[in-house]
Coordinates of C-alpha atoms in Angstrom, one line a residue:
Chain U
M1 CA 159.2 -63.1 -2.0
S2 CA 156.5 -64.1 0.5
N3 CA 154.2 -61.2 1.3
A4 CA 154.2 -60.3 5.0
K5 CA 150.4 -59.5 4.6
D6 CA 149.2 -62.8 3.3
W7 CA 145.5 -63.2 3.0
P8 CA 143.9 -64.9 6.1
L9 CA 142.8 -68.5 5.9
W10 CA 139.0 -69.3 5.9
E11 CA 137.2 -72.5 6.5
V12 CA 134.3 -73.0 4.2
F13 CA 130.9 -74.6 5.0
V14 CA 128.3 -75.3 2.5
R15 CA 124.6 -76.2 2.7
G16 CA 123.7 -78.6 -0.2
K17 CA 120.0 -78.0 -0.1
Q18 CA 117.1 -76.8 2.1
G19 CA 116.8 -79.4 5.0
L20 CA 120.5 -80.3 5.2
S21 CA 123.0 -78.6 7.6
H22 CA 126.1 -76.8 6.5
K23 CA 129.0 -79.1 6.0
H24 CA 132.7 -78.3 6.0
V25 CA 134.1 -78.5 2.5
G26 CA 137.6 -77.1 2.8
S27 CA 139.4 -73.8 3.1
L28 CA 140.7 -70.9 1.1
R29 CA 142.6 -67.6 1.4
A30 CA 140.7 -64.3 1.1
P31 CA 141.3 -60.7 2.3
D32 CA 137.9 -60.4 3.9
A33 CA 134.7 -62.2 4.6
Q34 CA 132.8 -61.0 1.6
L35 CA 135.5 -62.1 -0.8
A36 CA 135.9 -65.3 1.1
I37 CA 132.2 -66.1 0.2
E38 CA 132.6 -65.0 -3.3
N39 CA 135.8 -67.2 -3.7
A40 CA 134.0 -70.0 -1.9
R41 CA 131.4 -69.9 -4.5
D42 CA 133.9 -70.2 -7.3
V43 CA 136.1 -72.8 -5.6
Y44 CA 133.6 -75.0 -3.9
T45 CA 130.2 -74.8 -5.8
R46 CA 131.0 -74.8 -9.4
R47 CA 128.5 -77.6 -9.9
S48 CA 125.4 -76.5 -7.9
E49 CA 126.8 -78.1 -4.8
G50 CA 125.3 -75.4 -2.6
I51 CA 122.6 -72.9 -1.8
S52 CA 124.2 -71.3 1.2
I53 CA 127.9 -70.8 2.3
W54 CA 129.3 -69.9 5.7
V55 CA 132.9 -68.8 6.1
V56 CA 134.8 -68.5 9.4
E57 CA 138.4 -67.3 9.8
S58 CA 140.4 -70.4 10.7
N59 CA 142.0 -68.6 13.5
N60 CA 138.7 -68.5 15.3
L61 CA 138.1 -72.2 15.3
V62 CA 138.6 -74.0 18.4
A63 CA 139.2 -77.8 18.3
S64 CA 139.3 -80.7 20.6
D65 CA 142.8 -82.2 21.0
P66 CA 143.3 -85.3 19.0
Q67 CA 146.1 -86.6 21.4
D68 CA 143.4 -86.6 24.2
S69 CA 140.5 -87.9 22.1
D70 CA 140.5 -91.5 23.7
A71 CA 140.0 -90.1 27.3
F72 CA 137.9 -87.2 26.0
F73 CA 135.3 -89.5 24.4
E74 CA 135.5 -92.2 26.9
P75 CA 132.4 -91.2 28.9
S76 CA 130.3 -92.2 25.8
E77 CA 132.1 -95.3 25.0
S78 CA 131.4 -96.8 28.4
K79 CA 127.5 -96.2 28.3
V80 CA 126.2 -98.9 26.0
Y81 CA 122.8 -98.7 27.6
R82 CA 122.2 -95.5 25.7
H83 CA 121.7 -97.6 22.7
P84 CA 118.4 -99.5 22.0
T85 CA 120.4 -102.7 21.1
F86 CA 121.4 -102.9 24.9
Y87 CA 117.9 -104.0 25.8
D88 CA 116.3 -107.5 25.3
V89 CA 112.9 -107.4 23.8
P90 CA 110.8 -110.6 24.1
D91 CA 109.9 -112.3 20.8
G92 CA 106.5 -111.4 19.6
I93 CA 106.9 -107.7 20.6
S94 CA 106.7 -105.3 17.6
H95 CA 106.6 -101.6 17.1
M96 CA 109.3 -101.0 19.6
Chain F
M1 CA 150.8 -88.0 31.2
K2 CA 153.6 -90.5 30.7
E3 CA 156.2 -89.9 28.0
I4 CA 155.7 -92.0 24.8
S5 CA 158.9 -92.8 22.9
L6 CA 159.3 -92.0 19.2
V7 CA 159.5 -95.7 18.3
E8 CA 156.1 -96.3 20.1
L9 CA 154.5 -93.3 18.3
E10 CA 155.7 -94.6 15.1
T11 CA 154.5 -98.0 15.7
R12 CA 151.1 -96.7 16.6
F13 CA 151.1 -94.6 13.5
Q14 CA 151.7 -97.5 11.2
E15 CA 149.2 -99.5 13.0
K16 CA 146.5 -96.9 12.3
V17 CA 147.7 -96.7 8.7
D18 CA 147.7 -100.5 8.3
A19 CA 144.0 -100.5 9.8
E20 CA 142.9 -98.0 7.1
T21 CA 142.3 -95.3 9.7
R22 CA 142.7 -92.0 7.9
I23 CA 145.4 -89.6 9.4
E24 CA 144.0 -86.1 10.1
P25 CA 145.9 -82.8 10.3
N26 CA 146.4 -82.7 14.1
D27 CA 147.3 -86.3 14.5
W28 CA 150.8 -87.3 15.3
M29 CA 152.7 -88.3 12.2
P30 CA 156.4 -89.0 11.4
E31 CA 158.2 -86.0 10.2
E32 CA 159.2 -87.8 6.9
Y33 CA 155.5 -88.5 6.3
R34 CA 154.7 -84.9 6.7
R35 CA 157.6 -83.9 4.4
T36 CA 156.6 -86.5 1.8
L37 CA 153.1 -85.3 1.6
I38 CA 154.0 -81.6 1.6
R39 CA 156.3 -82.2 -1.4
Q40 CA 153.7 -84.5 -3.2
I41 CA 150.6 -82.3 -2.6
S42 CA 152.4 -79.0 -3.4
Q43 CA 153.9 -80.5 -6.6
H44 CA 150.4 -81.8 -7.5
A45 CA 148.9 -78.4 -6.8
H46 CA 151.6 -76.8 -9.0
S47 CA 150.8 -79.2 -11.8
E48 CA 147.2 -78.2 -11.7
V49 CA 148.1 -74.5 -11.9
V50 CA 150.7 -74.9 -14.5
G51 CA 148.4 -77.2 -16.3
M52 CA 146.2 -74.3 -17.1
L53 CA 148.8 -72.6 -19.3
P54 CA 149.0 -75.0 -22.3
E55 CA 145.3 -74.9 -22.6
G56 CA 144.7 -71.3 -21.8
N57 CA 146.7 -70.8 -24.9
W58 CA 143.6 -71.9 -26.9
I59 CA 140.8 -70.3 -25.1
T60 CA 140.7 -67.1 -27.4
R61 CA 141.0 -69.4 -30.4
A62 CA 138.6 -72.2 -29.8
P63 CA 136.8 -73.1 -33.0
N64 CA 133.3 -72.3 -31.8
L65 CA 131.4 -71.0 -28.8
R66 CA 130.6 -74.5 -27.4
R67 CA 134.2 -75.5 -27.4
K68 CA 135.3 -72.3 -25.9
A69 CA 132.8 -72.5 -23.1
V70 CA 133.8 -76.0 -22.4
L71 CA 137.5 -75.2 -22.4
L72 CA 137.0 -72.2 -20.0
A73 CA 135.2 -74.5 -17.6
K74 CA 137.9 -77.1 -17.7
V75 CA 140.7 -74.4 -17.1
Q76 CA 138.6 -73.0 -14.3
D77 CA 138.3 -76.5 -12.7
E78 CA 142.1 -76.8 -12.9
A79 CA 142.5 -73.6 -10.9
G80 CA 140.0 -74.9 -8.4
H81 CA 141.9 -78.2 -8.1
G82 CA 145.1 -76.3 -7.5
L83 CA 143.3 -74.3 -4.7
Y84 CA 142.0 -77.5 -3.0
L85 CA 145.5 -78.9 -2.9
Y86 CA 147.1 -75.8 -1.6
S87 CA 144.6 -75.9 1.1
A88 CA 145.4 -79.5 1.8
V89 CA 149.1 -78.7 2.0
E90 CA 148.4 -75.9 4.4
T91 CA 146.8 -78.4 6.9
L92 CA 150.3 -80.0 7.1
G93 CA 151.8 -76.7 8.4
A94 CA 153.3 -75.7 5.1
D95 CA 153.3 -72.1 4.1
R96 CA 151.2 -71.7 0.9
E97 CA 153.1 -68.8 -0.5
A98 CA 156.5 -70.4 0.4
T99 CA 155.5 -73.6 -1.7
I100 CA 154.5 -71.3 -4.5
D101 CA 157.9 -69.4 -4.2
D102 CA 159.6 -73.0 -4.6
L103 CA 157.7 -73.4 -7.9
H104 CA 158.9 -70.0 -9.0
S105 CA 162.5 -70.5 -8.0
G106 CA 162.6 -73.9 -9.7
K107 CA 163.1 -75.8 -6.5
A108 CA 159.7 -77.5 -6.7
K109 CA 158.7 -79.7 -9.6
Y110 CA 155.4 -80.2 -11.4
S111 CA 154.2 -82.6 -14.0
S112 CA 156.7 -82.6 -16.8
I113 CA 153.7 -83.2 -19.3
F114 CA 153.0 -79.5 -19.2
N115 CA 156.4 -78.5 -20.5
Y116 CA 155.3 -79.6 -24.0
P117 CA 153.9 -77.0 -26.4
T118 CA 150.3 -77.0 -27.8
P119 CA 150.7 -75.7 -31.3
T120 CA 147.3 -77.0 -32.8
W121 CA 143.7 -77.2 -31.6
A122 CA 144.0 -81.1 -31.7
D123 CA 146.3 -80.6 -28.8
M124 CA 143.3 -79.6 -26.6
G125 CA 141.8 -83.0 -27.7
A126 CA 145.0 -85.0 -26.9
I127 CA 145.5 -83.2 -23.5
G128 CA 141.9 -83.9 -22.4
W129 CA 141.9 -87.5 -23.5
L130 CA 145.4 -88.6 -22.8
V131 CA 146.8 -86.2 -20.1
D132 CA 143.5 -86.0 -18.1
G133 CA 143.1 -89.6 -18.7
A134 CA 146.4 -90.5 -17.2
A135 CA 146.0 -88.1 -14.4
I136 CA 142.6 -89.6 -13.5
M137 CA 144.3 -93.0 -13.4
N138 CA 146.9 -91.7 -11.0
Q139 CA 144.4 -89.8 -8.9
V140 CA 141.7 -92.5 -8.4
P141 CA 143.9 -94.6 -6.1
L142 CA 144.9 -91.2 -4.2
C143 CA 141.1 -91.0 -3.1
R144 CA 142.1 -93.8 -0.7
C145 CA 145.3 -92.1 0.4
S146 CA 146.0 -92.4 4.2
Y147 CA 146.1 -88.6 4.6
G148 CA 142.4 -87.4 5.0
P149 CA 142.6 -83.9 3.5
Y150 CA 144.6 -85.1 0.4
A151 CA 142.1 -88.0 -0.1
R152 CA 139.1 -85.7 0.2
A153 CA 140.5 -83.3 -2.2
M154 CA 141.1 -86.2 -4.6
V155 CA 137.5 -87.3 -4.4
R156 CA 136.3 -83.8 -5.6
V157 CA 139.0 -83.6 -8.3
C158 CA 138.2 -87.0 -9.8
K159 CA 134.5 -86.2 -9.9
E160 CA 135.1 -83.1 -11.8
E161 CA 137.8 -84.6 -14.1
S162 CA 135.8 -87.2 -15.9
F163 CA 134.2 -84.5 -18.1
H164 CA 137.7 -83.2 -18.9
Q165 CA 138.6 -86.6 -20.4
R166 CA 135.3 -87.0 -22.3
Q167 CA 135.5 -83.5 -23.8
G168 CA 139.1 -84.2 -25.1
F169 CA 138.1 -87.5 -26.6
E170 CA 135.1 -85.8 -28.2
I171 CA 137.4 -83.2 -29.8
M172 CA 139.7 -86.0 -31.0
T173 CA 136.7 -88.2 -32.5
V174 CA 135.4 -85.2 -34.4
L175 CA 138.8 -84.4 -35.8
A176 CA 139.6 -88.1 -36.6
Q177 CA 136.3 -88.3 -38.6
G178 CA 136.9 -85.0 -40.4
T179 CA 138.6 -84.0 -43.5
P180 CA 142.1 -85.6 -44.3
D181 CA 143.6 -82.4 -42.9
Q182 CA 141.8 -82.6 -39.6
K183 CA 142.6 -86.2 -39.3
A184 CA 146.3 -85.6 -39.9
M185 CA 146.1 -83.0 -37.2
A186 CA 144.5 -85.4 -34.7
Q187 CA 147.2 -88.0 -35.5
D188 CA 150.0 -85.5 -35.1
A189 CA 148.8 -84.4 -31.7
F190 CA 148.4 -88.1 -30.7
N191 CA 151.9 -88.8 -31.9
R192 CA 153.4 -86.0 -29.9
F193 CA 151.4 -86.7 -26.5
W194 CA 151.4 -90.4 -26.4
W195 CA 154.8 -90.9 -25.0
P196 CA 154.9 -88.0 -22.7
A197 CA 151.4 -89.2 -21.3
L198 CA 153.0 -92.6 -20.6
M199 CA 155.8 -90.9 -18.8
M200 CA 153.3 -89.1 -16.5
F201 CA 153.2 -92.3 -14.3
G202 CA 156.8 -91.6 -13.3
P203 CA 159.9 -93.8 -13.7
N204 CA 159.9 -97.5 -13.7
D205 CA 159.3 -99.0 -10.3
E206 CA 162.9 -100.1 -9.7
E207 CA 164.0 -96.4 -10.4
S208 CA 161.3 -94.7 -8.4
K209 CA 163.0 -93.6 -5.2
H210 CA 160.1 -92.7 -3.0
S211 CA 157.7 -95.3 -4.0
K212 CA 158.4 -98.2 -1.4
Q213 CA 158.0 -95.9 1.7
S214 CA 154.9 -94.3 0.1
M215 CA 153.3 -97.7 -0.5
K216 CA 154.0 -98.6 3.1
W217 CA 152.4 -95.4 4.4
K218 CA 149.5 -95.9 1.9
I219 CA 150.0 -92.5 0.4
K220 CA 150.5 -94.5 -2.9
R221 CA 148.4 -97.6 -3.6
L222 CA 149.6 -98.8 -7.0
S223 CA 152.9 -98.8 -8.5
N224 CA 153.9 -96.6 -11.4
D225 CA 154.4 -99.5 -13.8
D226 CA 151.0 -101.0 -12.9
L227 CA 149.2 -97.7 -13.5
R228 CA 151.0 -97.2 -16.8
Q229 CA 150.0 -100.7 -18.0
Q230 CA 146.4 -100.0 -17.0
F231 CA 146.5 -96.8 -19.0
I232 CA 147.9 -98.4 -22.1
D233 CA 145.4 -101.3 -22.0
V234 CA 142.4 -98.9 -21.7
T235 CA 143.7 -96.4 -24.2
V236 CA 144.7 -98.5 -27.2
P237 CA 141.3 -99.8 -28.0
Q238 CA 139.9 -96.2 -27.7
A239 CA 142.6 -94.9 -30.3
E240 CA 141.6 -97.8 -32.6
L241 CA 138.0 -97.2 -32.3
I242 CA 138.4 -93.5 -33.6
G243 CA 140.9 -94.6 -36.2
L244 CA 144.1 -93.3 -34.9
T245 CA 147.4 -95.2 -35.0
I246 CA 149.5 -95.7 -31.8
P247 CA 152.8 -94.2 -32.5
D248 CA 154.7 -97.2 -31.2
P249 CA 155.7 -99.8 -33.7
D250 CA 156.5 -102.2 -31.0
L251 CA 153.2 -102.3 -29.4
K252 CA 151.6 -105.8 -29.4
W253 CA 148.9 -107.6 -27.7
N254 CA 150.0 -110.4 -25.5
E255 CA 147.2 -113.0 -25.5
E256 CA 148.6 -114.9 -22.5
T257 CA 149.0 -111.9 -20.0
G258 CA 145.8 -110.1 -21.4
H259 CA 147.9 -106.9 -21.7
Y260 CA 149.5 -104.8 -24.3
E261 CA 153.3 -104.8 -24.5
S262 CA 154.8 -101.4 -25.5
G263 CA 158.2 -100.3 -26.9
A264 CA 160.8 -98.7 -24.7
I265 CA 160.1 -95.3 -23.1
N266 CA 162.7 -92.6 -23.8
W267 CA 163.7 -92.0 -20.2
D268 CA 166.5 -89.6 -21.2
E269 CA 163.8 -87.3 -22.6
F270 CA 161.8 -87.6 -19.4
W271 CA 164.8 -86.7 -17.1
Q272 CA 165.8 -83.8 -19.5
V273 CA 162.3 -82.4 -19.1
V274 CA 162.2 -83.0 -15.3
E275 CA 165.5 -81.2 -15.0
G276 CA 164.2 -78.2 -16.7
N277 CA 165.2 -78.7 -20.3
G278 CA 161.9 -79.4 -22.0
P279 CA 160.6 -77.3 -24.7
C280 CA 158.5 -74.9 -22.3
N281 CA 159.9 -75.2 -18.9
H282 CA 161.2 -71.7 -18.9
D283 CA 158.1 -70.1 -20.4
R284 CA 155.8 -72.0 -17.9
V285 CA 157.7 -70.8 -14.8
K286 CA 158.0 -67.4 -16.1
A287 CA 154.3 -67.1 -16.8
R288 CA 153.6 -68.2 -13.2
R289 CA 156.2 -65.8 -11.8
D290 CA 154.8 -62.9 -13.9
A291 CA 151.2 -63.7 -12.8
K292 CA 152.4 -63.4 -9.2
E293 CA 154.3 -60.4 -9.6
N294 CA 152.0 -58.5 -11.9
G295 CA 149.0 -59.4 -9.7
A296 CA 150.7 -58.2 -6.5
W297 CA 149.0 -54.7 -6.5
V298 CA 145.6 -56.4 -6.8
R299 CA 146.2 -58.6 -3.7
D300 CA 147.8 -55.6 -1.8
A301 CA 144.8 -53.3 -2.8
A302 CA 142.2 -56.1 -1.6
M303 CA 144.0 -56.4 1.8
A304 CA 144.2 -52.6 2.2
H305 CA 140.5 -52.3 1.5
A306 CA 139.7 -55.1 3.9
E307 CA 141.8 -53.3 6.6
K308 CA 140.2 -50.0 5.9
R309 CA 136.7 -51.4 6.3
V310 CA 137.6 -53.0 9.6
A311 CA 139.1 -49.8 10.9
R312 CA 136.0 -47.8 9.9
K313 CA 133.8 -50.3 11.7
T314 CA 135.8 -50.1 14.9
A315 CA 136.2 -46.2 14.7

C-alpha cells in the first residue's frame, strides 16, 4: 500500500528568539519547502518555541562519518595548549 | 583499516551504553537493538495517533468553548507526538509508510487502552488523568533511553503532556463536586478506566519477554511492575481527595512497605484486547485505514503541485 511517491524528508531548524542560532529540532515529511515550513510550525512550535524556521531536505545534508570520528577529531584532542587552563598564572595576577 | 569482529563491536557498543553515552543514528548498533527500537518506537507512534480517536469523539460535543479549545489542543499534541516518533523511527532506517501499513494490517500493536470506548464526557477526564498520567510515568524514564533521537522526542512529549493530565484531573474534579448525576458519571468513568490504566504498564515482570534485554541496553530503565506500583501510589490519594472510590475492594495500604497493595489484574482481558478482541480494536484500525485511503488524493495532489512548481521553475 506504500506510495511510490512518498513525500521527501526534511530536517527542521528553529531559532528560539532573536540572538540565538537556529537549532536542529527534528524532521518531518512534506511535499515541498513551503509546506515543510508550515508543517514544521505545527509540529515543532506549538508553544512559542520559535520565531524563525529553516528546513532543508535531508538528502542534501552531508555528515561526518561516526566510524571515523576518533581519528577525525584527534587533531583538536591533542592540542591542550589551545585552552587557557594549560598555562600557569602566578598567584596575585588577576584580570587574566 | 583492520577488520573488527562482531563480538568486538558488540562489546564496544555495550561499554558505550554502560557509560551512558547516547547512541546516535549512524553509530554501529546490534541488529536486534535496531529491531527492538523500531518495534517499540513505531508502536509508541501508533499509540499516539490511535490515541486521538477516543478523544476526537468528544471534540464536537465538549460542554463549553474552553473545554473544546483544550481538548482540541490536546488532540493536536497527540498528532505531534506521533510525528516526532515516526521521525525517530525513520532515523533507524525504517520506512515510515511501511510501519504505518503494519498498523493497518494488524501486524503492529498499539497501546491496548485505546481499544476501550468513550461513551461519556467524564471519559475525557479519566483519560487525561489516568491514561496520560500512566503514559507520563512510562515516558519519563524513556527521556534517558540510550537511543538519542527517541530520548529527545520523549523530552518534548513529557513537557507537553503534563497539561494533558492536569486538564483531565480538572474535568474529574469538577464532575466529582457536581450534581449527584455528574458525580456518578465521574465514578463510572473511573471504574471503567482504572484497571485498563494499570494494564498500560504491560505484563508482570516475569511475563514480559523483552524486558531483560531492553534493561541491559538501557532502552528501558524501570520494570513494568515498579512503574505500575508508582502509579498506584500517586493516584490513590488523588482519587480520595476528589471523593472517588477506587474500584478495587482488595486495595489496602501496607504500612511496612509504604506502598498500596492492589487486587489481581485480569490479564485474560489484557491479552484479549492485545490480540485484537477489545471493544473497539476493529473500529480504531478501520478509522486509521480510512484516513489514509480517503486522504490519498490530498497527498497525491500536494505532490503533483510541488512537482509542477519545480518543473515551471526549471523550464
